[in-house]
Each structure stands twice: as C-alpha cells, then as structure tokens.
Short mmCIF file of C-alpha atoms in Angstrom, two decimals:
data_model
loop_
_atom_site.label_atom_id
_atom_site.label_comp_id
_atom_site.label_asym_id
_atom_site.label_seq_id
_atom_site.Cartn_x
_atom_site.Cartn_y
_atom_site.Cartn_z
CA MET A 619 -9.80 -20.30 -20.34
CA HIS A 620 -12.08 -17.77 -21.75
CA ALA A 621 -12.33 -14.53 -20.84
CA PRO A 622 -15.36 -13.22 -19.17
CA GLU A 623 -17.82 -10.88 -21.22
CA TRP A 624 -16.59 -8.01 -19.00
CA ALA A 625 -18.97 -5.31 -20.15
CA SER A 626 -22.12 -7.68 -19.42
CA LEU A 627 -21.85 -7.80 -15.62
CA ARG A 628 -23.16 -5.43 -13.24
CA HIS A 629 -21.89 -6.76 -9.60
CA ILE A 630 -18.20 -7.21 -9.30
CA LEU A 631 -15.77 -7.80 -6.34
CA ALA A 632 -12.47 -7.24 -5.77
CA ILE A 633 -10.59 -8.70 -3.00
CA ARG A 634 -7.37 -7.22 -1.16
CA LEU A 635 -7.07 -7.76 2.14
CA ASP A 636 -3.72 -6.60 3.41
CA ASN A 637 -2.35 -3.27 4.24
CA ILE A 638 -2.94 0.39 3.09
CA GLY A 639 -0.19 0.56 0.76
CA ASP A 640 -1.36 -2.56 -0.55
CA VAL A 641 -4.66 -0.84 -1.86
CA VAL A 642 -2.50 2.23 -2.84
CA LEU A 643 -0.90 -0.56 -5.29
CA LEU A 644 -4.17 -1.88 -6.60
CA ALA A 645 -5.69 1.40 -7.44
CA PRO A 646 -4.60 1.02 -11.61
CA ALA A 647 -6.02 -2.09 -11.30
CA LEU A 648 -9.40 -0.97 -10.09
CA LYS A 649 -9.30 1.55 -12.79
CA ALA A 650 -9.21 -0.93 -14.89
CA ILE A 651 -12.01 -3.38 -14.57
CA LYS A 652 -14.05 -0.68 -14.09
CA THR A 653 -12.81 0.86 -17.60
CA ALA A 654 -13.45 -2.95 -18.69
CA ALA A 655 -16.94 -3.06 -16.85
CA PRO A 656 -18.17 0.38 -16.73
CA LEU A 657 -21.87 -0.69 -16.01
CA ALA A 658 -21.28 -2.72 -13.36
CA ARG A 659 -21.09 -2.22 -9.50
CA LEU A 660 -17.42 -2.31 -7.91
CA THR A 661 -16.92 -3.26 -4.52
CA LEU A 662 -13.75 -3.70 -2.50
CA MET A 663 -13.46 -6.04 0.14
CA ALA A 664 -10.63 -4.72 2.45
CA THR A 665 -9.02 -4.94 5.63
CA PRO A 666 -10.12 -1.51 8.24
CA ALA A 667 -6.32 -0.21 7.35
CA GLY A 668 -6.93 -0.71 3.99
CA SER A 669 -10.67 0.29 3.22
CA GLN A 670 -9.21 3.84 4.00
CA VAL A 671 -8.06 4.64 0.75
CA ALA A 672 -11.40 3.57 -0.89
CA PRO A 673 -12.20 7.50 -1.08
CA LEU A 674 -9.36 7.75 -2.89
CA ILE A 675 -9.82 5.32 -5.77
CA GLU A 676 -13.11 6.89 -8.15
CA ALA A 677 -13.62 3.08 -9.41
CA VAL A 678 -14.77 1.88 -5.89
CA ASP A 679 -18.43 2.10 -5.05
CA ASP A 680 -19.07 0.05 -1.82
CA VAL A 681 -16.72 -1.42 0.53
CA ILE A 682 -16.51 -4.26 2.47
CA VAL A 683 -14.28 -3.93 5.64
CA GLU A 684 -13.18 -7.62 6.61
CA ARG A 685 -10.31 -8.92 9.19
CA PRO A 686 -10.68 -12.26 7.53
CA VAL A 687 -9.31 -15.66 9.71
CA TRP A 688 -6.72 -16.85 7.15
CA GLN A 689 -4.75 -13.23 7.09
CA ASP A 690 -3.96 -13.59 10.88
CA ILE A 691 -0.45 -13.55 11.33
CA SER A 692 -0.79 -13.28 15.31
CA GLY A 693 -2.66 -16.33 15.77
CA ALA A 694 -5.07 -14.22 17.95
CA TYR A 695 -7.95 -14.63 16.35
CA PRO A 696 -10.64 -16.68 18.16
CA PHE A 697 -11.67 -20.07 16.82
CA ASP A 698 -15.49 -18.59 15.43
CA PRO A 699 -17.23 -20.53 12.08
CA ALA A 700 -19.84 -18.40 13.01
CA ARG A 701 -18.31 -15.22 11.94
CA GLN A 702 -17.01 -17.04 8.70
CA GLN A 703 -20.53 -18.59 8.00
CA ALA A 704 -21.69 -14.77 8.64
CA LEU A 705 -19.70 -13.54 5.94
CA ILE A 706 -20.50 -15.82 3.20
CA ALA A 707 -24.02 -15.08 3.68
CA ASP A 708 -23.25 -11.51 3.19
CA LEU A 709 -21.21 -11.98 0.09
CA ALA A 710 -24.61 -14.34 -1.19
CA GLN A 711 -26.67 -11.76 -0.27
CA ARG A 712 -25.34 -9.35 -2.57
CA GLN A 713 -25.34 -11.72 -5.62
CA PHE A 714 -21.66 -10.88 -6.90
CA GLU A 715 -21.25 -12.06 -10.50
CA ALA A 716 -17.27 -12.09 -10.18
CA ALA A 717 -14.65 -12.02 -7.21
CA LEU A 718 -10.94 -10.96 -8.38
CA ILE A 719 -8.75 -12.31 -6.17
CA PHE A 720 -5.77 -9.81 -5.73
CA THR A 721 -2.67 -10.91 -3.37
CA SER A 722 1.31 -11.12 -3.24
CA PHE A 723 3.42 -13.88 -4.09
CA ARG A 724 3.08 -15.40 -0.43
CA GLN A 725 -1.05 -15.70 -0.03
CA SER A 726 -3.18 -17.79 -1.54
CA PRO A 727 -6.21 -16.57 -3.22
CA TYR A 728 -7.88 -20.52 -2.48
CA PRO A 729 -9.47 -19.02 0.95
CA PRO A 730 -11.57 -16.25 -0.27
CA ALA A 731 -12.09 -17.93 -3.00
CA TYR A 732 -13.72 -20.73 -1.25
CA CYS A 733 -15.96 -18.44 0.59
CA CYS A 734 -16.95 -16.92 -2.94
CA TYR A 735 -17.99 -20.63 -3.95
CA LEU A 736 -19.51 -21.37 -0.81
CA ALA A 737 -21.49 -17.86 -1.50
CA GLY A 738 -22.66 -18.56 -5.00
CA VAL A 739 -20.20 -16.44 -7.07
CA PRO A 740 -20.46 -17.72 -10.46
CA LEU A 741 -16.86 -15.84 -11.73
CA ARG A 742 -13.53 -16.31 -9.07
CA ILE A 743 -10.11 -15.69 -10.53
CA GLY A 744 -7.28 -15.72 -8.98
CA GLN A 745 -3.19 -16.12 -9.30
CA SER A 746 -1.16 -19.32 -7.56
CA LYS A 747 1.37 -21.80 -8.11
CA GLU A 748 -0.18 -24.12 -6.16
CA PHE A 749 -3.57 -26.41 -7.83
CA GLY A 750 -6.64 -25.70 -5.89
CA GLY A 751 -9.46 -27.63 -8.13
CA GLN A 752 -12.16 -25.41 -9.11
CA VAL A 753 -12.28 -23.66 -6.69
CA LEU A 754 -11.25 -20.98 -8.81
CA THR A 755 -12.78 -20.44 -12.07
CA HIS A 756 -10.02 -19.06 -14.02
CA TRP A 757 -6.38 -20.04 -12.76
CA VAL A 758 -3.80 -17.72 -14.01
CA ILE A 759 -0.03 -18.90 -12.92
CA PRO A 760 1.57 -16.02 -11.64
CA PRO A 761 4.34 -14.09 -12.58
CA PRO A 762 8.10 -14.63 -10.96
CA ASP A 763 8.23 -13.58 -7.37
CA THR A 764 9.75 -10.43 -7.51
CA THR A 765 7.75 -8.89 -9.38
CA HIS A 766 6.41 -5.76 -8.23
CA GLN A 767 3.03 -5.76 -6.86
CA ARG A 768 1.40 -3.57 -9.04
CA LEU A 769 2.66 -5.07 -12.42
CA ARG A 770 1.37 -8.63 -10.54
CA ASN A 771 -1.89 -6.93 -10.10
CA LEU A 772 -1.91 -6.15 -13.27
CA HIS A 773 -1.16 -9.45 -14.85
CA LEU A 774 -3.97 -11.07 -13.29
CA LEU A 775 -6.56 -8.65 -15.39
CA ASN A 776 -4.40 -9.06 -18.36
CA ALA A 777 -4.97 -13.25 -18.03
CA VAL A 778 -8.75 -12.74 -18.28
CA GLY A 779 -8.84 -10.55 -20.91
CA ILE A 780 -8.65 -6.30 -19.27
CA PRO A 781 -6.68 -4.35 -20.71
CA ALA A 782 -4.60 -2.47 -17.92
CA ARG A 783 -2.24 0.42 -17.69
CA GLU A 784 0.29 0.88 -14.92
CA ALA A 785 -0.58 4.59 -14.11
CA GLY A 786 -3.37 5.23 -12.33
CA ASP A 787 -3.37 8.03 -10.15
CA LEU A 788 -5.63 8.93 -6.59
CA ILE A 789 -7.73 11.68 -6.69
CA ILE A 790 -7.51 13.58 -3.12
CA PRO A 791 -11.32 14.70 -2.29
CA SER A 792 -11.17 18.41 -2.01
CA ASP A 793 -12.41 18.89 1.48
CA ALA A 794 -9.52 16.47 2.18
CA THR A 795 -7.27 18.88 0.53
CA ALA A 796 -8.60 22.20 2.29
CA ARG A 797 -8.41 20.32 5.55
CA ALA A 798 -4.60 19.67 4.99
CA ASP A 799 -3.72 22.79 3.90
CA ARG A 800 -5.06 24.29 7.31
CA LEU A 801 -2.80 21.85 8.64
CA LEU A 802 -0.08 22.44 7.53
CA ARG A 803 -0.77 26.46 7.64
CA GLY A 804 -1.08 25.60 11.58
CA ALA A 805 2.36 23.92 11.65
CA GLY A 806 4.00 26.83 10.16
CA ILE A 807 4.58 26.10 6.53
CA ARG A 808 2.94 28.45 3.90
CA ARG A 809 1.61 27.12 0.66
CA ASP A 810 4.44 28.14 -1.32
CA GLN A 811 6.90 26.71 0.66
CA PRO A 812 8.63 23.65 0.28
CA PHE A 813 9.06 21.20 2.72
CA VAL A 814 10.33 17.57 3.55
CA ALA A 815 7.30 15.03 5.09
CA ILE A 816 9.20 12.71 7.12
CA VAL A 817 7.18 9.61 7.61
CA PRO A 818 8.98 7.21 10.53
CA GLY A 819 6.70 4.29 10.57
CA ALA A 820 6.01 1.05 9.19
CA SER A 821 3.96 -1.63 9.53
CA CYS A 822 6.27 -4.49 11.52
CA GLU A 823 9.50 -3.47 13.26
CA ALA A 824 11.95 -4.99 10.58
CA ARG A 825 11.02 -2.30 8.70
CA ARG A 826 11.69 0.83 10.71
CA TYR A 827 15.01 2.93 10.62
CA PRO A 828 15.60 3.76 14.33
CA ALA A 829 13.49 6.69 15.27
CA GLU A 830 16.44 8.56 16.94
CA ARG A 831 17.97 8.16 13.38
CA PHE A 832 14.93 9.77 11.87
CA ILE A 833 14.80 12.37 14.82
CA ALA A 834 18.51 13.22 13.99
CA VAL A 835 17.89 13.43 9.82
CA THR A 836 14.75 15.85 10.88
CA LYS A 837 17.52 18.17 12.76
CA LEU A 838 19.96 17.69 10.41
CA LEU A 839 17.28 19.14 7.49
CA ARG A 840 16.29 22.21 9.57
CA ARG A 841 19.55 23.20 10.32
CA ARG A 842 20.15 23.11 6.39
CA GLY A 843 16.97 25.58 6.04
CA LEU A 844 14.25 23.13 4.69
CA GLN A 845 11.48 23.52 6.93
CA THR A 846 9.96 19.28 7.47
CA VAL A 847 6.82 18.08 8.88
CA VAL A 848 6.27 14.52 10.51
CA LEU A 849 3.68 12.70 9.32
CA GLY A 850 2.29 8.92 10.57
CA ALA A 851 0.12 7.66 13.55
CA ALA A 852 0.26 9.36 17.11
CA ARG A 853 2.28 6.34 18.65
CA GLU A 854 4.99 6.25 15.86
CA CYS A 855 6.40 9.79 16.96
CA GLN A 856 5.98 9.78 20.86
CA GLY A 857 8.45 10.05 23.23
CA ASN A 858 12.52 9.25 22.07
CA GLY A 859 13.07 13.42 21.62
CA TRP A 860 10.56 14.00 18.70
CA ASP A 861 9.16 16.77 20.67
CA GLY A 862 12.52 18.64 19.34
CA ALA A 863 12.11 17.39 15.84
CA GLY A 864 9.98 20.64 14.67
CA PRO A 865 6.00 20.52 13.57
CA SER A 866 4.25 17.38 13.58
CA LEU A 867 0.96 16.09 12.18
CA ALA A 868 1.37 12.97 13.28
CA GLY A 869 -2.00 11.51 14.51
CA LYS A 870 -3.85 14.42 13.16
CA THR A 871 -4.37 13.02 9.46
CA SER A 872 -7.20 10.87 7.84
CA VAL A 873 -5.49 8.89 5.15
CA PRO A 874 -6.98 11.41 2.68
CA GLU A 875 -5.59 14.23 4.25
CA PHE A 876 -2.11 12.19 4.52
CA ALA A 877 -2.31 11.74 1.07
CA ALA A 878 -2.70 15.62 0.49
CA VAL A 879 0.06 16.22 2.64
CA VAL A 880 2.15 14.33 0.56
CA GLN A 881 1.32 15.61 -2.70
CA ARG A 882 2.26 19.15 -1.53
CA ALA A 883 5.65 17.90 0.07
CA ALA A 884 8.83 18.58 -1.98
CA ALA A 885 10.43 15.36 -0.95
CA ILE A 886 9.47 12.38 1.34
CA VAL A 887 11.71 10.83 3.88
CA CYS A 888 10.23 7.34 4.67
CA ASN A 889 10.49 3.38 5.38
CA ASN A 890 9.18 0.63 3.11
CA SER A 891 5.36 1.50 3.67
CA SER A 892 2.18 3.23 2.32
CA ALA A 893 4.45 6.73 2.66
CA LEU A 894 6.54 5.24 -0.27
CA HIS A 895 3.54 4.70 -2.22
CA PHE A 896 1.11 7.45 -1.47
CA ALA A 897 4.59 9.56 -2.91
CA GLU A 898 4.83 7.20 -5.73
CA ALA A 899 1.23 7.72 -6.88
CA MET A 900 1.22 12.00 -6.22
CA GLY A 901 4.72 12.12 -8.48
CA ARG A 902 6.65 12.65 -5.45
CA PRO A 903 10.65 12.06 -5.06
CA SER A 904 11.21 9.73 -2.15
CA VAL A 905 13.91 8.85 0.05
CA CYS A 906 13.22 5.29 1.22
CA LEU A 907 15.16 3.72 4.19
CA TYR A 908 14.74 0.37 2.57
CA SER A 909 15.13 -2.84 4.84
CA GLY A 910 16.29 -6.03 3.80
CA THR A 911 12.88 -7.90 4.61
CA ASP A 912 11.86 -7.74 0.76
CA TYR A 913 13.20 -7.69 -2.75
CA GLU A 914 13.56 -4.06 -3.78
CA GLU A 915 11.69 -5.10 -6.83
CA GLN A 916 8.87 -5.70 -5.81
CA TRP A 917 8.00 -2.91 -4.30
CA ARG A 918 9.98 0.26 -5.22
CA PRO A 919 8.47 3.47 -6.85
CA ARG A 920 8.60 3.03 -10.67
CA LEU A 921 6.45 6.22 -12.01
CA ALA A 922 8.67 8.77 -9.61
CA PRO A 923 12.08 9.66 -8.25
CA ALA A 924 13.33 7.54 -5.62
CA GLN A 925 16.58 6.85 -3.92
CA LEU A 926 16.38 3.39 -1.95
CA LEU A 927 18.75 3.09 0.55
CA ARG A 928 20.00 -0.18 2.18
CA ARG A 929 23.01 -2.15 3.64
CA ASP A 930 23.52 -5.50 1.48
CA THR A 931 23.19 -8.49 4.23
CA ASP A 932 23.24 -11.79 3.76
CA CYS A 933 19.89 -12.82 5.60
CA ALA A 934 18.09 -10.21 3.09
CA PRO A 935 15.34 -10.90 2.20
CA CYS A 936 14.29 -12.03 5.31
CA TYR A 937 10.54 -11.47 5.60
CA ARG A 938 10.69 -11.29 9.43
CA PHE A 939 8.36 -8.75 10.98
CA ASP A 940 11.20 -8.21 13.55
CA CYS A 941 14.78 -8.38 13.74
CA PRO A 942 17.33 -10.20 16.14
CA TYR A 943 20.37 -8.78 14.74
CA GLY A 944 20.05 -5.19 15.11
CA LEU A 945 18.65 -4.09 11.84
CA PRO A 946 22.14 -3.82 10.37
CA CYS A 947 20.36 -3.45 6.88
CA LEU A 948 19.46 -0.16 8.03
CA ASP A 949 22.61 0.87 9.48
CA ILE A 950 22.96 4.08 7.88
CA PRO A 951 24.14 7.11 9.33
CA PRO A 952 21.68 10.07 9.50
CA GLU A 953 24.19 12.34 7.61
CA GLU A 954 23.33 10.12 4.48
CA VAL A 955 19.97 10.04 4.39
CA ALA A 956 19.61 13.85 4.75
CA ALA A 957 22.24 14.06 2.07
CA ALA A 958 19.80 12.35 0.12
CA ALA A 959 16.56 14.52 0.72
CA ILE A 960 18.21 17.56 0.43
CA GLU A 961 19.89 16.53 -3.18
CA ALA A 962 16.50 15.45 -3.86
CA VAL A 963 15.28 18.95 -3.21
CA GLN A 964 17.97 20.33 -5.03
CA GLU A 965 18.01 18.52 -8.27
CA GLY A 966 14.64 20.12 -9.20
CA TRP A 967 12.82 17.07 -7.90
CA VAL A 968 9.87 20.04 -6.46
CA ARG A 969 7.23 20.34 -8.28
CA ALA A 970 7.17 23.06 -10.88
#
C-alpha cells in the first residue's frame, strides 16, 4: 500500500459521523492532515451534533452536515434512496481527491467509503477488520479494540504516511470566550474565582449518573464553599430539584461557549460524555462518573488529570443505551464524588 502524495492534494474530505466528543477527539488528526497537505481545503463531514465542534478546529475549512442512514440506531429513518443519491451527487460535485473515514471499533467504514466510490473520490482510506474489496483504496488493519479513540484516529493516519501527534488543542474563538465570561458574571462568578463545572448530561441513559445524585454533589460542594455552575442542555437540568442547586447555564451556551466555560473551571464533574473530552482538550481536571458501557481505555483522558469513578460489574462493558439493572456501575455516593472534586481543586489542579 503506497502512501498518497499528500502535499500535492487540494481537496480532502474527513468523515466522522458521530457525537460531539468524537469530533473533539478527532482534532489532532485533522491538524495532522492539514500539516501534511497544507495547500488542501479540508472538509469535515459530521452529524448535526458533531459539526458544532468545527468552529474550534483551525484545520477545518468547510463542513458537510449529514444524518446518514448507516448511523441510524433508532430505526426511525424513512426509506429514502433519493436522499442518499443526493449526498453522492453533492460529494461528486465537490471533486474530492481523498476521503479519510474515521470510525470507532464498532463502526464500519464501508458505507461512507462506497458513497465516496460512487462519487468518484479516487482515494478512500479507512480501517476495518473485515474485507471490503476495492471499496477502500487503502484498507488499514485497525489496532486492538481497547485502543483509545484518539490513538485509533492517529493509527489510520500513520498507516498512510501522515505523521501525527496526540496533542491538538481546540482554539476557542474570542467572541465565544467573551460571551462565556459574561454568562459567568451573570451567574455570580468573578473572573478570579475558582468554580466547579457540573455537567450531568450524556448521549444515552446508561451513561448518566442519576440527576438527584448530581444535585446532591452540587449542594455538598457549595456547602464546602466551592462555587459551582451547571452546564449542558436545558432538558438535562429541568425538574428533580435543579432549581435549588445553584447557578445554571444549562441551555444558555453554544458548543464554543461551553468549551470556554470549561476552560475557566477549576474542575469538571461529568459523565462519560463530550464534557470529559472538552476538559481534557482544555487541560482541565475532571471527575468522571464512568459507567460500564465502554472500556475506560477507549475514552479516558490521557493528557489531563482525571479521576474515573465506577463500580465493577460483571456486565461491563455492555455497550447498551439503557440499563435493565438500575445502573449498579454508577452506585457511587454523592459524598465520594464531592470528595474527589474537592481533592481535584485542593491538590493544585486549578490553573497556575
């Protein structure tokens, strides 16, 4: 397998069709692509959720927002071949010279690669254990399933001659930082005041520490004199006593503003969610309620301090979206979580 002549390419497509956190972890790979092909226009194809990270990644020149049928886990998408044909026509019109397809170990690169094949993209690069004929021009054998997602992305690049480093910070636009500062002032948090960001959301129920326990953690921290602010989607912080849990910016931040708030936090308390990856990208310490849905090695922070709290269970990793057993893997007292967050702040994890 010969490596492409990256420096000669002008139109490159990077595909990552998944959640916000997956695109955060893709940032180092995108930076490496841009470095290897400095004259190329780099387009990211992402879901509506993942595309919100693009303003934080300098390497991205353009974004295609797509809800592909091969990523539909709900079974709710209608039978609509014309829609997929329109995607192929759009890709053909853009005249990409290469497509790099990034996937988790449970996803196949072949459906998007076949779309690119039909669109006339000459170079199609992805990793899979399964044979797919010539759908991929560069078929990369993946690393072990337990490999961290960021390293899995870089493995794909290294296999086709793109040197890549694990670090790749997100760049927060100045206007997003200014708006985040105004929101924090409105929540009663001074510019020089340490605070803990509480982020109770996650992409599925099986990854969510119970809301009432998150509320208890927040109240415990505030009793110890630590300021807190709640972040996330508004629907994740409604009812259940959130009104008495202190300042909340839930539903008030864009993704870049969310990242700017995380960057200012002394510590982050969250589930296995995009907040964990934003904390790492911003170099902030995190306390993560890490459910048994996934291997810790696949997603845990590697470049910033983190405490992952989980109870061992026989069913882990289950890869489920809901739990029929009442989340025994997250049966962690709020006092233990609060103590971990306090330790994070007291041990000097706040920025110098």
